[in-house]
PDB file of C-alpha atoms in Angstrom:
ATOM      1  CA  ASP A 197      -0.635  -2.781  12.171  1.00 48.00           C
ATOM      2  CA  GLY A 198      -2.939  -5.725  12.939  1.00 52.00           C
ATOM      3  CA  GLY A 199      -0.973  -8.812  13.867  1.00 92.00           C
ATOM      4  CA  ILE A 200       1.925  -8.187  11.497  1.00 95.00           C
ATOM      5  CA  THR A 201       5.455  -7.715  12.750  1.00 96.00           C
ATOM      6  CA  GLN A 202       8.292  -6.448  10.588  1.00 97.00           C
ATOM      7  CA  SER A 203      11.878  -6.337  11.740  1.00 94.00           C
ATOM      8  CA  PRO A 204      14.146  -4.579  11.921  1.00 95.00           C
ATOM      9  CA  LYS A 205      12.635  -1.102  11.761  1.00 94.00           C
ATOM     10  CA  TYR A 206      15.820   0.239  10.153  1.00 95.00           C
ATOM     11  CA  LEU A 207      18.406  -1.771   8.233  1.00 93.00           C
ATOM     12  CA  PHE A 208      21.715  -0.727   6.770  1.00 91.00           C
ATOM     13  CA  ARG A 209      23.267  -2.563   3.861  1.00 88.00           C
ATOM     14  CA  LYS A 210      26.821  -2.420   2.658  1.00 88.00           C
ATOM     15  CA  GLU A 211      27.750  -2.720  -1.008  1.00 84.00           C
ATOM     16  CA  GLY A 212      27.622  -6.315  -2.216  1.00 85.00           C
ATOM     17  CA  GLN A 213      25.777  -7.550   0.864  1.00 91.00           C
ATOM     18  CA  ASN A 214      22.567  -9.561   0.987  1.00 94.00           C
ATOM     19  CA  VAL A 215      20.132  -8.577   3.730  1.00 95.00           C
ATOM     20  CA  THR A 216      16.928 -10.237   4.911  1.00 96.00           C
ATOM     21  CA  LEU A 217      13.802  -8.448   6.097  1.00 97.00           C
ATOM     22  CA  SER A 218      11.489 -10.320   8.409  1.00 97.00           C
ATOM     23  CA  CYS A 219       7.683 -10.416   8.225  1.00 98.00           C
ATOM     24  CA  GLU A 220       5.652 -12.448  10.712  1.00 97.00           C
ATOM     25  CA  GLN A 221       1.852 -12.568  11.094  1.00 97.00           C
ATOM     26  CA  ASN A 222      -0.538 -14.115  13.597  1.00 96.00           C
ATOM     27  CA  LEU A 223      -3.711 -13.344  11.645  1.00 94.00           C
ATOM     28  CA  ASN A 224      -3.865 -16.800  10.071  1.00 93.00           C
ATOM     29  CA  HIS A 225      -4.079 -15.196   6.624  1.00 93.00           C
ATOM     30  CA  ASP A 226      -3.104 -17.314   3.640  1.00 92.00           C
ATOM     31  CA  ALA A 227      -1.847 -14.509   1.392  1.00 93.00           C
ATOM     32  CA  MET A 228       1.206 -12.406   2.094  1.00 95.00           C
ATOM     33  CA  TYR A 229       2.806  -9.626   0.048  1.00 95.00           C
ATOM     34  CA  TRP A 230       5.958  -7.534  -0.130  1.00 97.00           C
ATOM     35  CA  TYR A 231       5.886  -3.981  -1.453  1.00 96.00           C
ATOM     36  CA  ARG A 232       8.494  -1.327  -2.012  1.00 97.00           C
ATOM     37  CA  GLN A 233       7.718   2.354  -1.498  1.00 96.00           C
ATOM     38  CA  ASP A 234      10.051   5.113  -2.709  1.00 94.00           C
ATOM     39  CA  PRO A 235       9.670   8.733  -1.569  1.00 89.00           C
ATOM     40  CA  GLY A 236       6.678  10.414  -3.171  1.00 84.00           C
ATOM     41  CA  GLN A 237       5.575   7.215  -4.816  1.00 86.00           C
ATOM     42  CA  GLY A 238       2.978   4.585  -4.293  1.00 89.00           C
ATOM     43  CA  LEU A 239       3.498   0.939  -3.445  1.00 93.00           C
ATOM     44  CA  ARG A 240       4.986  -1.453  -5.976  1.00 94.00           C
ATOM     45  CA  LEU A 241       4.567  -5.212  -5.600  1.00 94.00           C
ATOM     46  CA  ILE A 242       7.785  -7.219  -5.278  1.00 97.00           C
ATOM     47  CA  TYR A 243       6.595 -10.766  -4.492  1.00 97.00           C
ATOM     48  CA  TYR A 244       3.480 -12.415  -3.183  1.00 95.00           C
ATOM     49  CA  SER A 245       2.466 -15.788  -1.799  1.00 95.00           C
ATOM     50  CA  GLN A 246      -1.042 -17.168  -1.615  1.00 92.00           C
ATOM     51  CA  ILE A 247      -0.154 -20.449   0.040  1.00 93.00           C
ATOM     52  CA  VAL A 248       2.728 -22.051   1.892  1.00 95.00           C
ATOM     53  CA  ASN A 249       5.614 -23.224  -0.304  1.00 95.00           C
ATOM     54  CA  ASP A 250       4.387 -21.191  -3.271  1.00 95.00           C
ATOM     55  CA  PHE A 251       5.099 -17.620  -4.338  1.00 96.00           C
ATOM     56  CA  GLN A 252       4.972 -15.475  -7.477  1.00 95.00           C
ATOM     57  CA  LYS A 253       6.896 -12.502  -8.796  1.00 96.00           C
ATOM     58  CA  GLY A 254       5.312  -9.115  -8.678  1.00 94.00           C
ATOM     59  CA  ASP A 255       6.111  -6.118 -10.848  1.00 92.00           C
ATOM     60  CA  ILE A 256       9.654  -5.466  -9.562  1.00 95.00           C
ATOM     61  CA  ALA A 257      11.052  -8.839  -8.428  1.00 97.00           C
ATOM     62  CA  GLU A 258      14.547  -8.468  -9.906  1.00 96.00           C
ATOM     63  CA  GLY A 259      17.211  -8.392  -7.200  1.00 96.00           C
ATOM     64  CA  TYR A 260      14.900  -9.827  -4.544  1.00 97.00           C
ATOM     65  CA  SER A 261      14.089 -13.332  -3.298  1.00 97.00           C
ATOM     66  CA  VAL A 262      11.538 -14.774  -0.874  1.00 98.00           C
ATOM     67  CA  SER A 263      10.549 -18.007   0.837  1.00 97.00           C
ATOM     68  CA  ARG A 264       7.312 -19.204   2.394  1.00 98.00           C
ATOM     69  CA  GLU A 265       8.082 -22.246   4.503  1.00 97.00           C
ATOM     70  CA  LYS A 266       5.494 -21.402   7.159  1.00 97.00           C
ATOM     71  CA  LYS A 267       2.130 -19.727   6.969  1.00 96.00           C
ATOM     72  CA  GLU A 268       3.181 -17.166   9.543  1.00 97.00           C
ATOM     73  CA  SER A 269       6.425 -16.058   7.915  1.00 98.00           C
ATOM     74  CA  PHE A 270       7.394 -14.481   4.578  1.00 98.00           C
ATOM     75  CA  PRO A 271      10.990 -13.173   4.679  1.00 98.00           C
ATOM     76  CA  LEU A 272      12.362 -10.987   1.888  1.00 98.00           C
ATOM     77  CA  THR A 273      16.025 -11.046   0.900  1.00 97.00           C
ATOM     78  CA  VAL A 274      17.451  -8.018  -0.854  1.00 96.00           C
ATOM     79  CA  THR A 275      20.375  -9.351  -2.847  1.00 94.00           C
ATOM     80  CA  SER A 276      23.478  -7.590  -4.096  1.00 90.00           C
ATOM     81  CA  ALA A 277      21.885  -7.663  -7.559  1.00 89.00           C
ATOM     82  CA  GLN A 278      19.425  -4.982  -6.415  1.00 89.00           C
ATOM     83  CA  LYS A 279      21.422  -1.861  -7.268  1.00 87.00           C
ATOM     84  CA  ASN A 280      19.074   0.684  -5.756  1.00 91.00           C
ATOM     85  CA  PRO A 281      17.691  -0.918  -2.589  1.00 93.00           C
ATOM     86  CA  THR A 282      17.154   2.231  -0.516  1.00 94.00           C
ATOM     87  CA  ALA A 283      13.391   2.324   0.130  1.00 96.00           C
ATOM     88  CA  PHE A 284      10.620   1.647   2.634  1.00 96.00           C
ATOM     89  CA  TYR A 285       9.564  -2.017   2.532  1.00 97.00           C
ATOM     90  CA  LEU A 286       6.065  -3.020   3.526  1.00 97.00           C
ATOM     91  CA  CYS A 287       4.686  -6.471   4.209  1.00 97.00           C
ATOM     92  CA  ALA A 288       0.960  -7.125   3.991  1.00 94.00           C
ATOM     93  CA  THR A 289      -1.446 -10.001   4.504  1.00 94.00           C
ATOM     94  CA  HIS A 290      -4.887 -10.678   3.087  1.00 91.00           C
ATOM     95  CA  ARG A 291      -7.501 -13.125   4.263  1.00 86.00           C
ATOM     96  CA  GLY A 292      -9.298 -13.008   0.933  1.00 79.00           C
ATOM     97  CA  GLY A 293     -12.736 -11.778  -0.052  1.00 78.00           C
ATOM     98  CA  SER A 294     -13.199  -8.075   0.642  1.00 79.00           C
ATOM     99  CA  PRO A 295     -10.291  -5.591   0.511  1.00 76.00           C
ATOM    100  CA  GLU A 296     -11.118  -4.866   4.151  1.00 76.00           C
ATOM    101  CA  THR A 297      -9.283  -8.023   5.124  1.00 79.00           C
ATOM    102  CA  GLN A 298      -5.907  -6.705   3.970  1.00 85.00           C
ATOM    103  CA  TYR A 299      -3.522  -5.401   6.599  1.00 90.00           C
ATOM    104  CA  PHE A 300      -0.085  -3.795   6.386  1.00 93.00           C
ATOM    105  CA  GLY A 301       2.859  -4.132   8.696  1.00 95.00           C
ATOM    106  CA  PRO A 302       4.760  -1.137  10.118  1.00 95.00           C
ATOM    107  CA  GLY A 303       7.514  -1.315   7.498  1.00 96.00           C
ATOM    108  CA  THR A 304      11.304  -1.580   7.363  1.00 97.00           C
ATOM    109  CA  ARG A 305      13.434   1.274   6.103  1.00 96.00           C
ATOM    110  CA  LEU A 306      16.499   0.029   4.220  1.00 95.00           C
ATOM    111  CA  LEU A 307      19.457   2.318   3.718  1.00 92.00           C
ATOM    112  CA  VAL A 308      22.688   1.714   1.851  1.00 86.00           C
ATOM    113  CA  LEU A 309      25.977   2.637   3.529  1.00 81.00           C
TER     114      LEU A 309
ATOM    115  CA  GLN B 218       1.822   6.591 -18.790  1.00 79.00           C
ATOM    116  CA  LYS B 219       0.887   5.147 -15.415  1.00 87.00           C
ATOM    117  CA  GLU B 220      -2.305   3.132 -15.018  1.00 92.00           C
ATOM    118  CA  VAL B 221      -3.263   5.233 -11.986  1.00 95.00           C
ATOM    119  CA  GLU B 222      -2.557   8.951 -11.721  1.00 96.00           C
ATOM    120  CA  GLN B 223      -3.106  10.776  -8.451  1.00 96.00           C
ATOM    121  CA  ASP B 224      -3.190  14.534  -7.895  1.00 92.00           C
ATOM    122  CA  PRO B 225       0.336  15.095  -6.562  1.00 87.00           C
ATOM    123  CA  GLY B 226      -0.125  17.721  -3.883  1.00 88.00           C
ATOM    124  CA  PRO B 227       1.073  18.557  -1.328  1.00 95.00           C
ATOM    125  CA  LEU B 228      -2.157  20.006  -0.042  1.00 96.00           C
ATOM    126  CA  SER B 229      -2.398  22.383   2.913  1.00 97.00           C
ATOM    127  CA  VAL B 230      -5.771  23.438   4.291  1.00 97.00           C
ATOM    128  CA  PRO B 231      -7.085  25.131   7.445  1.00 98.00           C
ATOM    129  CA  GLU B 232      -8.893  23.066  10.039  1.00 98.00           C
ATOM    130  CA  GLY B 233     -12.558  22.614   9.174  1.00 98.00           C
ATOM    131  CA  ALA B 234     -12.041  22.815   5.400  1.00 98.00           C
ATOM    132  CA  ILE B 235     -13.479  20.342   2.916  1.00 98.00           C
ATOM    133  CA  VAL B 236     -10.730  18.380   1.191  1.00 98.00           C
ATOM    134  CA  SER B 237     -10.965  16.701  -2.202  1.00 97.00           C
ATOM    135  CA  LEU B 238      -8.427  14.055  -3.193  1.00 98.00           C
ATOM    136  CA  ASN B 239      -8.545  12.675  -6.725  1.00 97.00           C
ATOM    137  CA  CYS B 240      -7.271   9.886  -8.948  1.00 97.00           C
ATOM    138  CA  THR B 241      -7.746   8.963 -12.577  1.00 97.00           C
ATOM    139  CA  TYR B 242      -7.095   5.593 -14.149  1.00 97.00           C
ATOM    140  CA  SER B 243      -6.850   4.024 -17.576  1.00 96.00           C
ATOM    141  CA  ASN B 244      -7.735   0.338 -17.015  1.00 94.00           C
ATOM    142  CA  SER B 245     -11.482  -0.097 -17.442  1.00 94.00           C
ATOM    143  CA  ALA B 246     -11.256  -3.565 -15.835  1.00 93.00           C
ATOM    144  CA  PHE B 247     -10.735  -2.099 -12.361  1.00 93.00           C
ATOM    145  CA  GLN B 248     -13.739  -2.920 -10.168  1.00 92.00           C
ATOM    146  CA  TYR B 249     -12.589  -2.232  -6.585  1.00 92.00           C
ATOM    147  CA  PHE B 250     -11.376   1.198  -5.571  1.00 94.00           C
ATOM    148  CA  MET B 251      -9.625   1.789  -2.261  1.00 94.00           C
ATOM    149  CA  TRP B 252      -8.358   4.751  -0.285  1.00 96.00           C
ATOM    150  CA  TYR B 253      -5.555   4.280   2.215  1.00 95.00           C
ATOM    151  CA  ARG B 254      -4.227   6.689   4.809  1.00 96.00           C
ATOM    152  CA  GLN B 255      -0.527   6.542   5.626  1.00 95.00           C
ATOM    153  CA  TYR B 256       1.017   8.442   8.494  1.00 95.00           C
ATOM    154  CA  SER B 257       4.697   9.297   8.244  1.00 90.00           C
ATOM    155  CA  ARG B 258       6.959   6.216   8.493  1.00 87.00           C
ATOM    156  CA  LYS B 259       3.993   3.881   9.075  1.00 92.00           C
ATOM    157  CA  GLY B 260       2.200   1.252   7.040  1.00 93.00           C
ATOM    158  CA  PRO B 261      -0.953   2.265   5.142  1.00 94.00           C
ATOM    159  CA  GLU B 262      -4.372   1.607   6.648  1.00 93.00           C
ATOM    160  CA  LEU B 263      -7.516   1.103   4.599  1.00 92.00           C
ATOM    161  CA  LEU B 264      -9.961   3.992   4.976  1.00 94.00           C
ATOM    162  CA  MET B 265     -12.678   2.965   2.555  1.00 92.00           C
ATOM    163  CA  TYR B 266     -13.310   0.880  -0.486  1.00 90.00           C
ATOM    164  CA  THR B 267     -15.987   1.017  -3.156  1.00 91.00           C
ATOM    165  CA  TYR B 268     -17.105  -1.625  -5.578  1.00 88.00           C
ATOM    166  CA  SER B 269     -17.899  -0.327  -9.086  1.00 86.00           C
ATOM    167  CA  SER B 270     -19.477   3.113  -9.447  1.00 85.00           C
ATOM    168  CA  GLY B 271     -21.255   5.167  -6.849  1.00 87.00           C
ATOM    169  CA  ASN B 272     -20.737   6.872  -3.526  1.00 92.00           C
ATOM    170  CA  LYS B 273     -19.903   5.541  -0.102  1.00 94.00           C
ATOM    171  CA  GLU B 274     -19.958   7.556   3.097  1.00 96.00           C
ATOM    172  CA  ASP B 275     -18.307   6.840   6.427  1.00 95.00           C
ATOM    173  CA  GLY B 276     -18.474   9.621   8.954  1.00 96.00           C
ATOM    174  CA  ARG B 277     -16.572  12.622   7.597  1.00 97.00           C
ATOM    175  CA  PHE B 278     -15.288  10.651   4.599  1.00 97.00           C
ATOM    176  CA  THR B 279     -17.036  10.127   1.257  1.00 97.00           C
ATOM    177  CA  ALA B 280     -15.638   8.073  -1.594  1.00 97.00           C
ATOM    178  CA  GLN B 281     -16.945   8.585  -5.126  1.00 96.00           C
ATOM    179  CA  VAL B 282     -16.319   6.480  -8.208  1.00 96.00           C
ATOM    180  CA  ASP B 283     -17.245   7.505 -11.730  1.00 94.00           C
ATOM    181  CA  LYS B 284     -16.341   4.602 -13.976  1.00 93.00           C
ATOM    182  CA  SER B 285     -17.564   6.366 -17.111  1.00 93.00           C
ATOM    183  CA  SER B 286     -14.931   9.063 -16.553  1.00 94.00           C
ATOM    184  CA  LYS B 287     -12.409   6.724 -14.911  1.00 95.00           C
ATOM    185  CA  TYR B 288     -12.212   9.126 -11.988  1.00 96.00           C
ATOM    186  CA  ILE B 289     -12.369   8.581  -8.239  1.00 97.00           C
ATOM    187  CA  SER B 290     -12.422  11.020  -5.360  1.00 97.00           C
ATOM    188  CA  LEU B 291     -12.189  11.053  -1.596  1.00 98.00           C
ATOM    189  CA  PHE B 292     -13.839  13.944   0.234  1.00 98.00           C
ATOM    190  CA  ILE B 293     -13.026  14.825   3.816  1.00 98.00           C
ATOM    191  CA  ARG B 294     -15.471  17.112   5.594  1.00 98.00           C
ATOM    192  CA  ASP B 295     -14.606  19.211   8.630  1.00 98.00           C
ATOM    193  CA  SER B 296     -10.938  18.300   8.280  1.00 98.00           C
ATOM    194  CA  GLN B 297      -8.916  17.896  11.475  1.00 98.00           C
ATOM    195  CA  PRO B 298      -5.176  18.173  12.169  1.00 97.00           C
ATOM    196  CA  SER B 299      -5.243  14.411  12.824  1.00 97.00           C
ATOM    197  CA  ASP B 300      -6.182  13.937   9.150  1.00 97.00           C
ATOM    198  CA  SER B 301      -2.692  15.144   8.191  1.00 97.00           C
ATOM    199  CA  ALA B 302      -1.189  12.185   6.329  1.00 97.00           C
ATOM    200  CA  THR B 303      -0.503  10.835   2.869  1.00 96.00           C
ATOM    201  CA  TYR B 304      -3.560   9.442   1.101  1.00 97.00           C
ATOM    202  CA  LEU B 305      -3.116   6.683  -1.462  1.00 96.00           C
ATOM    203  CA  CYS B 306      -5.691   5.544  -3.953  1.00 96.00           C
ATOM    204  CA  ALA B 307      -5.532   1.942  -5.143  1.00 94.00           C
ATOM    205  CA  MET B 308      -7.493  -0.165  -7.588  1.00 93.00           C
ATOM    206  CA  THR B 309      -7.860  -3.812  -8.426  1.00 91.00           C
ATOM    207  CA  ILE B 310      -9.699  -5.984 -10.903  1.00 89.00           C
ATOM    208  CA  ASN B 311     -10.996  -8.431  -8.306  1.00 81.00           C
ATOM    209  CA  THR B 312     -11.065  -8.804  -4.537  1.00 74.00           C
ATOM    210  CA  ASN B 313      -7.379  -9.653  -4.449  1.00 74.00           C
ATOM    211  CA  ALA B 314      -6.451  -6.341  -2.868  1.00 70.00           C
ATOM    212  CA  GLY B 315      -2.861  -7.452  -2.572  1.00 77.00           C
ATOM    213  CA  LYS B 316      -2.391  -7.016  -6.312  1.00 84.00           C
ATOM    214  CA  SER B 317      -3.762  -3.505  -6.406  1.00 88.00           C
ATOM    215  CA  THR B 318      -2.272  -0.741  -8.507  1.00 91.00           C
ATOM    216  CA  PHE B 319      -1.489   2.267  -6.333  1.00 93.00           C
ATOM    217  CA  GLY B 320      -1.365   5.982  -7.021  1.00 95.00           C
ATOM    218  CA  ASP B 321       1.689   7.919  -5.838  1.00 94.00           C
ATOM    219  CA  GLY B 322      -0.153   9.531  -2.948  1.00 95.00           C
ATOM    220  CA  THR B 323      -1.204  13.034  -1.939  1.00 96.00           C
ATOM    221  CA  THR B 324       0.234  14.501   1.239  1.00 96.00           C
ATOM    222  CA  LEU B 325      -2.320  16.515   3.203  1.00 97.00           C
ATOM    223  CA  THR B 326      -1.581  18.937   6.022  1.00 97.00           C
ATOM    224  CA  VAL B 327      -4.458  20.341   8.050  1.00 98.00           C
ATOM    225  CA  LYS B 328      -3.399  23.427   9.985  1.00 97.00           C
ATOM    226  CA  PRO B 329      -5.086  24.253  13.319  1.00 95.00           C
TER     227      PRO B 329
END
């Protein structure tokens, strides 16, 4: 898991509720990413940030929002507009250069009540 | 059609078998090819990556890329029960691994 912390490990969301997933890193990496993984599927990019105070949409950004106020932190909010939020959410960081400098966090499993 | 297609599995082999995991892709611009291992309910970890075509070996693992056929493979020799996991291929145009396109994964079980 490198120096990436994701919390909570499990999260339950009620209908119409916004929830925020935490991702913190101590690797001093500039780039951070959020992915969604559904059962039997690969990772799909939600949002990414390559520098503080800047972020870009990935392939499936609708219904999600992010912020990057500090280098160490990249929280993801799953809004009520995301109608099918049940999934495994993974945060990753990348120092740049070789793919070997990318690391994933342990993930947060989001379930809808 | 997806940009990256991975053999779906699941795959079950006896301990000591040689395992072949495969992906095909359609985007000829991909230059970096990665294999990740993901244990149940954990984040993926990078096993190997290859730049452009060719082979790369690391212990019991060999990664092969054939860009002319748009086909990549991961071979595991002398498979062990600890190799039981989901294996994901991923590809990217440049070194920005964070923007990789992933396959759906192949779940491997190695039986003692």
